[in-house]
Amino acid sequence: MDKVPKVLVVATSRKTRGGITSVVKAHETGEQWKKFHCRWIETHRDGNAAVKLLYFLCGLIEYVCLLPFYDIVHIHTSEPPSAMRKCLFVALAKLARKKVIVHFHAFSPDTTINGKYSNVYRYLFTKADVVIVLSQFWKKCVGRAFHLGDKVRVVYNPCTAEVFPQTYIKKKQILYAGTVNARKGYRDMIVAFASIAATFPDWQIVFAGNGEVEKGKALATRLGIGGQVVFLGWVSGKEKDRAFKEASAFCLPSYAEGFPMAVLDAWAYGLPVITTPVGGIPDVARDGENMLLFTPGDTKALADKMCLLIGDAGLRERIARHSFELARTTFNIDTVNQQVCHLYEELAGRSSVHC
């Protein structure tokens, strides 16, 4: 029997909060992780500059020591600081004549492939044997920028929500989950809800995430809806499970995304979603059927979508049913892991490693 190739996975720390960590942890649960003897090299973590540098150097040393014994290097990257770090790993892999996958998780073309660091991404993508992107939107963007042909493949982020057995009573809440920052549009959500809050005094909007929490509280107070806006801070595990199960709807008013993990979580919990047609969302969106869409920054349209969901329980149920089907099929962890397995097989020149 032929020797099964081994894969080094280069990504941020498993302790870091964020989408890349969630995705790699999801891949870690797949059969391909065992079949291809995957090893996770952690090259970045949250902390001050000294901590980040030390972590990077430790990861690099581990990588150099292990690289001769592996066949494929699967590198996860996103925004420019991450991309610049990963150039060294790609260079070493190609010097050692290893196959390379660059898995691109960025949220904005303007800050990455079309920005001042475009040559960094050009180097990463042209050196790679396969470039993974998160949606057809990103495939078109990367294709236009670098003319990579069929080297670019779409592999969606999987639904990774950990759903616990506990049940909770539904509350009249619209949930937001993720970092509370301008890119994700949290201010728009507060402004939009403020325009309808008096009409629905028994409803709340709930923010689960860290970031500009104090600014968000101040804005809600200034708009007179402080009592209807709740900030939970960062939640995980059973606290996150409870937040999603108690909510009646989900909203993410982002201006830019790769493929938002929070929306995938909402689908896994069977929540109807209001969001914007950014990143990978247009690949699967059917407005009014499996989600409600509005243009980023249009707070009037967002308020109208909120009114629609709040006022129509039947619509909430229908949209939730269709979106849950997405979580069960297209974005199912097993489905995505099978795609990753097939890419490893392809690069290894094999066709019979059953994952």
mmCIF file of N, CA, C and O in Angstrom, residues 17-65:
data_model
loop_
_atom_site.group_PDB
_atom_site.id
_atom_site.type_symbol
_atom_site.label_atom_id
_atom_site.label_comp_id
_atom_site.label_asym_id
_atom_site.label_seq_id
_atom_site.Cartn_x
_atom_site.Cartn_y
_atom_site.Cartn_z
ATOM 1 N N ARG A 17 -9.648 33.888 19.340
ATOM 2 C CA ARG A 17 -11.042 34.040 18.948
ATOM 3 C C ARG A 17 -11.104 34.461 17.484
ATOM 4 O O ARG A 17 -10.402 35.378 17.076
ATOM 5 N N GLY A 18 -11.949 33.810 16.723
ATOM 6 C CA GLY A 18 -12.078 34.230 15.336
ATOM 7 C C GLY A 18 -12.443 33.098 14.412
ATOM 8 O O GLY A 18 -12.433 31.912 14.779
ATOM 9 N N GLY A 19 -12.740 33.481 13.160
ATOM 10 C CA GLY A 19 -13.239 32.534 12.182
ATOM 11 C C GLY A 19 -12.238 31.478 11.761
ATOM 12 O O GLY A 19 -12.593 30.315 11.590
ATOM 13 N N ILE A 20 -10.963 31.873 11.574
ATOM 14 C CA ILE A 20 -9.980 30.891 11.105
ATOM 15 C C ILE A 20 -9.821 29.765 12.118
ATOM 16 O O ILE A 20 -9.802 28.578 11.754
ATOM 17 N N THR A 21 -9.719 30.113 13.387
ATOM 18 C CA THR A 21 -9.599 29.086 14.421
ATOM 19 C C THR A 21 -10.797 28.153 14.401
ATOM 20 O O THR A 21 -10.650 26.924 14.497
ATOM 21 N N SER A 22 -11.999 28.718 14.261
ATOM 22 C CA SER A 22 -13.212 27.884 14.213
ATOM 23 C C SER A 22 -13.178 26.930 13.028
ATOM 24 O O SER A 22 -13.559 25.763 13.146
ATOM 25 N N VAL A 23 -12.720 27.427 11.886
ATOM 26 C CA VAL A 23 -12.677 26.592 10.680
ATOM 27 C C VAL A 23 -11.670 25.453 10.840
ATOM 28 O O VAL A 23 -11.966 24.294 10.532
ATOM 29 N N VAL A 24 -10.476 25.767 11.349
ATOM 30 C CA VAL A 24 -9.458 24.720 11.502
ATOM 31 C C VAL A 24 -9.910 23.697 12.539
ATOM 32 O O VAL A 24 -9.706 22.483 12.364
ATOM 33 N N LYS A 25 -10.548 24.145 13.597
ATOM 34 C CA LYS A 25 -11.080 23.198 14.583
ATOM 35 C C LYS A 25 -12.126 22.289 13.953
ATOM 36 O O LYS A 25 -12.213 21.095 14.284
ATOM 37 N N ALA A 26 -12.926 22.840 13.040
ATOM 38 C CA ALA A 26 -13.923 22.024 12.335
ATOM 39 C C ALA A 26 -13.229 20.989 11.447
ATOM 40 O O ALA A 26 -13.632 19.823 11.400
ATOM 41 N N HIS A 27 -12.185 21.408 10.728
ATOM 42 C CA HIS A 27 -11.431 20.468 9.897
ATOM 43 C C HIS A 27 -10.806 19.365 10.767
ATOM 44 O O HIS A 27 -10.693 18.208 10.336
ATOM 45 N N GLU A 28 -10.437 19.739 11.971
ATOM 46 C CA GLU A 28 -9.795 18.792 12.890
ATOM 47 C C GLU A 28 -10.722 17.631 13.245
ATOM 48 O O GLU A 28 -10.261 16.555 13.633
ATOM 49 N N THR A 29 -12.023 17.834 13.120
ATOM 50 C CA THR A 29 -12.989 16.776 13.457
ATOM 51 C C THR A 29 -13.204 15.799 12.303
ATOM 52 O O THR A 29 -13.849 14.764 12.486
ATOM 53 N N GLY A 30 -12.701 16.117 11.119
ATOM 54 C CA GLY A 30 -12.949 15.289 9.947
ATOM 55 C C GLY A 30 -12.019 14.089 9.849
ATOM 56 O O GLY A 30 -10.913 14.074 10.406
ATOM 57 N N GLU A 31 -12.473 13.083 9.105
ATOM 58 C CA GLU A 31 -11.655 11.892 8.914
ATOM 59 C C GLU A 31 -10.355 12.206 8.186
ATOM 60 O O GLU A 31 -9.342 11.524 8.367
ATOM 61 N N GLN A 32 -10.382 13.246 7.324
ATOM 62 C CA GLN A 32 -9.163 13.576 6.576
ATOM 63 C C GLN A 32 -8.040 14.011 7.506
ATOM 64 O O GLN A 32 -6.865 13.858 7.183
ATOM 65 N N TRP A 33 -8.384 14.559 8.672
ATOM 66 C CA TRP A 33 -7.365 15.002 9.619
ATOM 67 C C TRP A 33 -6.548 13.812 10.108
ATOM 68 O O TRP A 33 -5.320 13.880 10.229
ATOM 69 N N LYS A 34 -7.236 12.705 10.360
ATOM 70 C CA LYS A 34 -6.542 11.490 10.813
ATOM 71 C C LYS A 34 -5.859 10.788 9.640
ATOM 72 O O LYS A 34 -4.706 10.356 9.744
ATOM 73 N N LYS A 35 -6.563 10.674 8.529
ATOM 74 C CA LYS A 35 -6.035 9.942 7.381
ATOM 75 C C LYS A 35 -4.728 10.543 6.864
ATOM 76 O O LYS A 35 -3.815 9.833 6.448
ATOM 77 N N PHE A 36 -4.659 11.894 6.892
ATOM 78 C CA PHE A 36 -3.479 12.564 6.356
ATOM 79 C C PHE A 36 -2.526 13.033 7.460
ATOM 80 O O PHE A 36 -1.642 13.849 7.207
ATOM 81 N N HIS A 37 -2.723 12.514 8.672
ATOM 82 C CA HIS A 37 -1.807 12.786 9.791
ATOM 83 C C HIS A 37 -1.559 14.292 9.937
ATOM 84 O O HIS A 37 -0.407 14.745 10.075
ATOM 85 N N CYS A 38 -2.638 15.070 9.921
ATOM 86 C CA CYS A 38 -2.507 16.533 9.955
ATOM 87 C C CYS A 38 -1.908 16.996 11.277
ATOM 88 O O CYS A 38 -2.236 16.467 12.347
ATOM 89 N N ARG A 39 -1.069 18.000 11.196
ATOM 90 C CA ARG A 39 -0.436 18.609 12.374
ATOM 91 C C ARG A 39 -0.637 20.114 12.285
ATOM 92 O O ARG A 39 -0.299 20.737 11.286
ATOM 93 N N TRP A 40 -1.197 20.695 13.332
ATOM 94 C CA TRP A 40 -1.515 22.125 13.369
ATOM 95 C C TRP A 40 -0.325 22.895 13.934
ATOM 96 O O TRP A 40 0.029 22.746 15.102
ATOM 97 N N ILE A 41 0.279 23.746 13.099
ATOM 98 C CA ILE A 41 1.346 24.645 13.535
ATOM 99 C C ILE A 41 0.724 26.000 13.843
ATOM 100 O O ILE A 41 0.189 26.667 12.957
ATOM 101 N N GLU A 42 0.800 26.423 15.093
ATOM 102 C CA GLU A 42 0.170 27.669 15.529
ATOM 103 C C GLU A 42 1.192 28.806 15.463
ATOM 104 O O GLU A 42 2.227 28.753 16.114
ATOM 105 N N THR A 43 0.880 29.831 14.667
ATOM 106 C CA THR A 43 1.879 30.879 14.394
ATOM 107 C C THR A 43 1.499 32.255 14.909
ATOM 108 O O THR A 43 2.265 33.207 14.750
ATOM 109 N N HIS A 44 0.326 32.400 15.502
ATOM 110 C CA HIS A 44 -0.111 33.725 15.947
ATOM 111 C C HIS A 44 -1.119 33.567 17.073
ATOM 112 O O HIS A 44 -1.902 32.613 17.096
ATOM 113 N N ARG A 45 -1.064 34.520 18.011
ATOM 114 C CA ARG A 45 -2.066 34.531 19.074
ATOM 115 C C ARG A 45 -2.302 35.957 19.526
ATOM 116 O O ARG A 45 -1.505 36.860 19.246
ATOM 117 N N ASP A 46 -3.411 36.180 20.224
ATOM 118 C CA ASP A 46 -3.707 37.494 20.766
ATOM 119 C C ASP A 46 -2.688 37.831 21.856
ATOM 120 O O ASP A 46 -2.217 36.953 22.585
ATOM 121 N N GLY A 47 -2.350 39.120 21.977
ATOM 122 C CA GLY A 47 -1.410 39.547 23.004
ATOM 123 C C GLY A 47 -0.609 40.750 22.537
ATOM 124 O O GLY A 47 -0.853 41.300 21.454
ATOM 125 N N ASN A 48 0.368 41.156 23.346
ATOM 126 C CA ASN A 48 1.192 42.298 22.970
ATOM 127 C C ASN A 48 2.226 41.876 21.919
ATOM 128 O O ASN A 48 2.334 40.702 21.557
ATOM 129 N N ALA A 49 3.001 42.838 21.436
ATOM 130 C CA ALA A 49 3.939 42.576 20.344
ATOM 131 C C ALA A 49 4.962 41.510 20.706
ATOM 132 O O ALA A 49 5.318 40.666 19.873
ATOM 133 N N ALA A 50 5.441 41.534 21.944
ATOM 134 C CA ALA A 50 6.454 40.560 22.365
ATOM 135 C C ALA A 50 5.881 39.138 22.365
ATOM 136 O O ALA A 50 6.541 38.186 21.922
ATOM 137 N N VAL A 51 4.686 39.010 22.869
ATOM 138 C CA VAL A 51 4.027 37.692 22.894
ATOM 139 C C VAL A 51 3.812 37.175 21.484
ATOM 140 O O VAL A 51 4.092 36.011 21.169
ATOM 141 N N LYS A 52 3.339 38.060 20.593
ATOM 142 C CA LYS A 52 3.095 37.653 19.203
ATOM 143 C C LYS A 52 4.380 37.217 18.511
ATOM 144 O O LYS A 52 4.407 36.216 17.791
ATOM 145 N N LEU A 53 5.458 37.970 18.727
ATOM 146 C CA LEU A 53 6.733 37.635 18.106
ATOM 147 C C LEU A 53 7.253 36.299 18.622
ATOM 148 O O LEU A 53 7.708 35.446 17.834
ATOM 149 N N LEU A 54 7.185 36.089 19.925
ATOM 150 C CA LEU A 54 7.649 34.828 20.503
ATOM 151 C C LEU A 54 6.845 33.654 19.963
ATOM 152 O O LEU A 54 7.406 32.603 19.615
ATOM 153 N N TYR A 55 5.541 33.839 19.867
ATOM 154 C CA TYR A 55 4.676 32.771 19.379
ATOM 155 C C TYR A 55 4.995 32.444 17.924
ATOM 156 O O TYR A 55 5.053 31.282 17.524
ATOM 157 N N PHE A 56 5.222 33.494 17.136
ATOM 158 C CA PHE A 56 5.571 33.307 15.726
ATOM 159 C C PHE A 56 6.886 32.535 15.590
ATOM 160 O O PHE A 56 6.986 31.587 14.794
ATOM 161 N N LEU A 57 7.887 32.922 16.355
ATOM 162 C CA LEU A 57 9.192 32.260 16.260
ATOM 163 C C LEU A 57 9.113 30.799 16.685
ATOM 164 O O LEU A 57 9.733 29.926 16.060
ATOM 165 N N CYS A 58 8.337 30.526 17.731
ATOM 166 C CA CYS A 58 8.173 29.135 18.175
ATOM 167 C C CYS A 58 7.484 28.305 17.095
ATOM 168 O O CYS A 58 7.874 27.161 16.818
ATOM 169 N N GLY A 59 6.457 28.893 16.476
ATOM 170 C CA GLY A 59 5.763 28.200 15.401
ATOM 171 C C GLY A 59 6.664 27.953 14.208
ATOM 172 O O GLY A 59 6.634 26.879 13.590
ATOM 173 N N LEU A 60 7.483 28.947 13.880
ATOM 174 C CA LEU A 60 8.401 28.823 12.750
ATOM 175 C C LEU A 60 9.437 27.727 12.998
ATOM 176 O O LEU A 60 9.735 26.920 12.096
ATOM 177 N N ILE A 61 9.983 27.673 14.199
ATOM 178 C CA ILE A 61 10.967 26.635 14.533
ATOM 179 C C ILE A 61 10.327 25.251 14.424
ATOM 180 O O ILE A 61 10.917 24.315 13.846
ATOM 181 N N GLU A 62 9.122 25.102 14.956
ATOM 182 C CA GLU A 62 8.418 23.817 14.873
ATOM 183 C C GLU A 62 8.189 23.432 13.405
ATOM 184 O O GLU A 62 8.379 22.285 12.999
ATOM 185 N N TYR A 63 7.816 24.417 12.609
ATOM 186 C CA TYR A 63 7.541 24.204 11.188
ATOM 187 C C TYR A 63 8.802 23.722 10.452
ATOM 188 O O TYR A 63 8.761 22.745 9.695
ATOM 189 N N VAL A 64 9.897 24.396 10.674
ATOM 190 C CA VAL A 64 11.157 24.036 10.009
ATOM 191 C C VAL A 64 11.583 22.619 10.391
ATOM 192 O O VAL A 64 12.072 21.845 9.548
ATOM 193 N N CYS A 65 11.380 22.256 11.647
ATOM 194 C CA CYS A 65 11.775 20.930 12.106
ATOM 195 C C CYS A 65 10.902 19.829 11.498
ATOM 196 O O CYS A 65 11.388 18.729 11.196
#
